[in-house]
Short mmCIF file of C-alpha atoms in Angstrom, two decimals:
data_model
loop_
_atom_site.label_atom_id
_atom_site.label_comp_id
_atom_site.label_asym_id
_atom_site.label_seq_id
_atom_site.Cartn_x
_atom_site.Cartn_y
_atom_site.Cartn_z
CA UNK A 6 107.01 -18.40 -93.50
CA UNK A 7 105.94 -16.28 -90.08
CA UNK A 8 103.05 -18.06 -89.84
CA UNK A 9 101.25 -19.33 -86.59
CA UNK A 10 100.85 -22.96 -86.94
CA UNK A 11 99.61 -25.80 -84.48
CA UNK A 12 99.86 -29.47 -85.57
CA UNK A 13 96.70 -30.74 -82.82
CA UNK A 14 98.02 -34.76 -83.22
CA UNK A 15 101.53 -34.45 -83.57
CA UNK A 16 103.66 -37.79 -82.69
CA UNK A 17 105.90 -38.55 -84.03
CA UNK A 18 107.29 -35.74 -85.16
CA UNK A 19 107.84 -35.96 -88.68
CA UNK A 20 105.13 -33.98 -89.98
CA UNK A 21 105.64 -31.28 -87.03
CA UNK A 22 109.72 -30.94 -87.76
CA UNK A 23 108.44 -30.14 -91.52
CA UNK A 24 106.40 -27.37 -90.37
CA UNK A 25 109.12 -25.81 -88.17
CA UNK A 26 111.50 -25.72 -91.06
CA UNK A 27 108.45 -23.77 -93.36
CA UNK A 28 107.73 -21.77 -90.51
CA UNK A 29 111.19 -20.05 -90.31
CA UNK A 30 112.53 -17.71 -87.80
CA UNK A 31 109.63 -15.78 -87.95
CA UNK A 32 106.85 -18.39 -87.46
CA UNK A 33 105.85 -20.84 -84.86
CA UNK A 34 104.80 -24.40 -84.23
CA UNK A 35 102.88 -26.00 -81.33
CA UNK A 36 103.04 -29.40 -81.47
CA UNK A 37 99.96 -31.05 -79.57
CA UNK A 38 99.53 -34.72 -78.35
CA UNK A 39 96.87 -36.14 -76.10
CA UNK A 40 98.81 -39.41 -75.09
CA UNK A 41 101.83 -39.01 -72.13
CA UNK A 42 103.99 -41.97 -74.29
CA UNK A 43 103.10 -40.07 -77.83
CA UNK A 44 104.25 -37.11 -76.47
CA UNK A 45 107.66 -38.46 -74.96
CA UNK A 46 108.34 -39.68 -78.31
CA UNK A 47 107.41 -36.66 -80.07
CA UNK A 48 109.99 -34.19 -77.72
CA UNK A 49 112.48 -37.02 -78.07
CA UNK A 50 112.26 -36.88 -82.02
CA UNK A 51 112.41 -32.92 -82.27
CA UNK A 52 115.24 -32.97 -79.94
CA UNK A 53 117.00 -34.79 -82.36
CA UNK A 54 116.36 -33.63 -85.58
CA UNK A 55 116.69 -30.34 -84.09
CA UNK A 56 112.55 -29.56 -84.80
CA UNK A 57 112.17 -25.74 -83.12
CA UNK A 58 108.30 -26.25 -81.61
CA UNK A 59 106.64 -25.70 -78.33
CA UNK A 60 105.19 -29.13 -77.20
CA UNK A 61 102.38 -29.80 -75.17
CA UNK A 62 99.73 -31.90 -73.89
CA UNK A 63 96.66 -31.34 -75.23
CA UNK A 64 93.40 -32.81 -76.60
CA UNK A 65 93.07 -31.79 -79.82
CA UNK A 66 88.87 -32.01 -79.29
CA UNK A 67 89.38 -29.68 -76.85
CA UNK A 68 92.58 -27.29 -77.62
CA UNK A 69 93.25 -24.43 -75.06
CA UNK A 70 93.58 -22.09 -77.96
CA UNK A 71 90.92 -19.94 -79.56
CA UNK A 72 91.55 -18.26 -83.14
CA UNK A 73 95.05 -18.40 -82.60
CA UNK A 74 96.66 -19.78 -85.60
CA UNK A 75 96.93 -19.26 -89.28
CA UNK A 76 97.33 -23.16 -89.99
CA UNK A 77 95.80 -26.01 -87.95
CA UNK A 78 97.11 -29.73 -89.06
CA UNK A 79 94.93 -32.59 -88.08
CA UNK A 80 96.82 -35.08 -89.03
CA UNK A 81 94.04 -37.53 -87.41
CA UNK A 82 95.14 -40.73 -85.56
CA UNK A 83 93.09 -43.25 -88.18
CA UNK A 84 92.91 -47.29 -89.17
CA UNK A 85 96.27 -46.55 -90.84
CA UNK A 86 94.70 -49.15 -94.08
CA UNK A 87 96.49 -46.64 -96.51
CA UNK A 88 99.87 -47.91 -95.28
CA UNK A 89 98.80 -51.90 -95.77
CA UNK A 90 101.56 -52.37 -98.66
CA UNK A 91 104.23 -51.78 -96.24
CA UNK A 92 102.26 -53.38 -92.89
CA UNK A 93 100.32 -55.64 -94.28
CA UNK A 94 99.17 -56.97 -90.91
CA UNK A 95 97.60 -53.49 -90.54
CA UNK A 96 94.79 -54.53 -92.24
CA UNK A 97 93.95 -57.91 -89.80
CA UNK A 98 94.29 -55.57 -86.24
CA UNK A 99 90.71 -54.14 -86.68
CA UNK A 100 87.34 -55.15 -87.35
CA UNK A 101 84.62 -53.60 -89.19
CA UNK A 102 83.06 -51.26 -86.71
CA UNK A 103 86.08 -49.49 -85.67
CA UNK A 104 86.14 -47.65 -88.66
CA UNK A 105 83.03 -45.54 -87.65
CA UNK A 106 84.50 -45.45 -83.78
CA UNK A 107 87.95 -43.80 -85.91
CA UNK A 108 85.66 -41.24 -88.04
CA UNK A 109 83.60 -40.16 -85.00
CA UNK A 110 86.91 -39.97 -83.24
CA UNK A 111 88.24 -37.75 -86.23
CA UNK A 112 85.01 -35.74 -86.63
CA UNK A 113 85.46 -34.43 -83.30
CA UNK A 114 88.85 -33.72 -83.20
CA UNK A 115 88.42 -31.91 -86.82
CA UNK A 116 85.55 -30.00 -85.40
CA UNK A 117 87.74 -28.93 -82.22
CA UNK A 118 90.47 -27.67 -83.60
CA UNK A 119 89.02 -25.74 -86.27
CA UNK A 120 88.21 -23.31 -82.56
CA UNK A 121 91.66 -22.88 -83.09
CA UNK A 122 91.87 -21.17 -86.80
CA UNK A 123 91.90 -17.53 -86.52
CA UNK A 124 89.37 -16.01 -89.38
CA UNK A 125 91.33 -16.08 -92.49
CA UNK A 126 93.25 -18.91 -91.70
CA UNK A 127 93.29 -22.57 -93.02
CA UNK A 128 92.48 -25.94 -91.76
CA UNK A 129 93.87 -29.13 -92.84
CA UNK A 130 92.43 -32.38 -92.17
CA UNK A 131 95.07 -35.73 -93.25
CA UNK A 132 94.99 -39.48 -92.97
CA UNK A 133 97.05 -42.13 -93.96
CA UNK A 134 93.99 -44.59 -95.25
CA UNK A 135 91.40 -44.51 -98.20
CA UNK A 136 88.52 -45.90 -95.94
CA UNK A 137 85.38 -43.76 -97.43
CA UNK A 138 84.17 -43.28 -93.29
CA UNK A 139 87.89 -42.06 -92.32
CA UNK A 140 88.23 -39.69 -95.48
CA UNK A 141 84.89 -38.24 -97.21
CA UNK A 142 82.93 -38.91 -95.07
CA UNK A 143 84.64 -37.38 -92.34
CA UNK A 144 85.25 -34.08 -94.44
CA UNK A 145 81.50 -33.72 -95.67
CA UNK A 146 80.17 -34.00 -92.13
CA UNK A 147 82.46 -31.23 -90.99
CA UNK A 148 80.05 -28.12 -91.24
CA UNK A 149 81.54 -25.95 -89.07
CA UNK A 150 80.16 -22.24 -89.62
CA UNK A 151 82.68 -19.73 -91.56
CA UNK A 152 84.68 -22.79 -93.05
CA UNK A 153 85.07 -22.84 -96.85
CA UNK A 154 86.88 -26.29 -98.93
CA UNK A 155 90.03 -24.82 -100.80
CA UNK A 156 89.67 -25.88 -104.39
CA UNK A 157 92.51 -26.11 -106.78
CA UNK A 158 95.51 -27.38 -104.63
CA UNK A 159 96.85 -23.99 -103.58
CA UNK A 160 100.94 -24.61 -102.36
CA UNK A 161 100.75 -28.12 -103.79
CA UNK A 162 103.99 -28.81 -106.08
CA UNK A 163 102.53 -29.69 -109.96
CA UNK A 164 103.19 -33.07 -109.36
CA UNK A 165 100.68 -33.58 -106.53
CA UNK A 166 97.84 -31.58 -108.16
CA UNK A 167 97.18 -34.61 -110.54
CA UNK A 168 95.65 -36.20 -107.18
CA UNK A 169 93.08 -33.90 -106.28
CA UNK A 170 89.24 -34.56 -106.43
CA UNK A 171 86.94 -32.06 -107.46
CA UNK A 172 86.16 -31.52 -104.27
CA UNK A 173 88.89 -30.06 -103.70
CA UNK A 174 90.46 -33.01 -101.71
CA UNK A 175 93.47 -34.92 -102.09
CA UNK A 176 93.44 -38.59 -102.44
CA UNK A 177 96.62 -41.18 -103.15
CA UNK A 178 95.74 -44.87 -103.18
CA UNK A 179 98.17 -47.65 -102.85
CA UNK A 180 97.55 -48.29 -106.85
CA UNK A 181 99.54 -45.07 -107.21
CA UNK A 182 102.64 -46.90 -106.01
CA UNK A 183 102.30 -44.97 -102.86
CA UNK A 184 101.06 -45.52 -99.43
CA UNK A 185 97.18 -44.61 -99.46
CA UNK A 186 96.54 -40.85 -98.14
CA UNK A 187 93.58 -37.87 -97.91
CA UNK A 188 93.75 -34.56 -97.21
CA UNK A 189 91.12 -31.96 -97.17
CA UNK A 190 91.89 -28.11 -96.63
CA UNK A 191 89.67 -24.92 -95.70
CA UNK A 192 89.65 -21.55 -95.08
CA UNK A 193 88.03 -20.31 -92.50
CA UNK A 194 86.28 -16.79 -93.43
CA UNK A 195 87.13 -13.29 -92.73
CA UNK A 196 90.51 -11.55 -91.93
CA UNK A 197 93.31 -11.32 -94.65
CA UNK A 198 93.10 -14.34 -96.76
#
């Protein structure tokens, strides 16, 4: 609650209307997407669940914000292989090498909104696959100076802390009985953590 918060890839919605309703009436949430259509149908989905954000257009490599917000969401756009149980054609619409075009697509996007954490706030990195160049990968190459992994699953209810890694990451696979996800979280150094 009364935090600053930006979600940098934001379409649908879904993920952006959650954040509004932890925010409260003394927080805020800009919702970013790069694409005219994603954006449409992100305002058109908070309008109607009533989502209290302040949209925009924006690259998320390159966000017009510096050290702004307490909580930055890259919820990276990604080969979407976690969700193959459900779409099972998901898994026949790409070929081998576009999984390192999606990570170096991610990396950058990771590494351009983190401008946007103000010191003491957190970063959170999220995609809906288990593809080792989309998740690990992609979260050891981030080096970005002042950042630090967040170990022990901080906010997460007890019943999600049985899927972290020792890294400190977060990892669901489709053998859970649940649509295959990563997350990675850090701080970023200095100010009031």
């Amino acid at each position: 609650p009364g935090e600053r918060v930006l979600d940098a890839c934001a379409a649908p919605g879904g993920k952006t209307a959650c954040l509004a309703w932890a925010a409260g009436d003394g927080g805020s949430v800009v919702a970013g997407e790069r694409s005219s259509r994603r954006l449409a149908l992100l305002e058109r989905n908070c309008a109607r669940i009533r989502a209290a954000a302040r949209l925009l257009r924006m690259d998320a490599k390159r966000p017009p914000f510096h050290e702004k917000f307490d909580l930055v969401l890259v919820d990276a756009p990604c080969s979407g292989l976690g969700v193959f149980r459900r779409h099972p054609d998901a898994r026949w619409r790409l070929r081998e090498e576009d999984l390192g075009v999606q990570a170096r697509r991610q990396t950058a996007i990771l590494q351009g909104a983190a401008r946007a954490v103000r010191p003491g706030g957190r970063l959170v990195y999220s995609v809906c696959t288990n593809e080792p160049e989309e998740t690990g990968e992609v979260a050891t190459s981030f080096r970005e100076p002042g950042f630090v992994p967040i170990r022990g699953g901080g906010a997460l209810p007890e019943g999600a802390k049985r899927y972290l890694e020792p890294d400190g990451s977060l990892r669901i696979t489709p053998g859970d009985g649940l649509d295959g996800f990563f997350a990675m979280s850090w701080r970023k150094e200095g100010g009031n953590c």
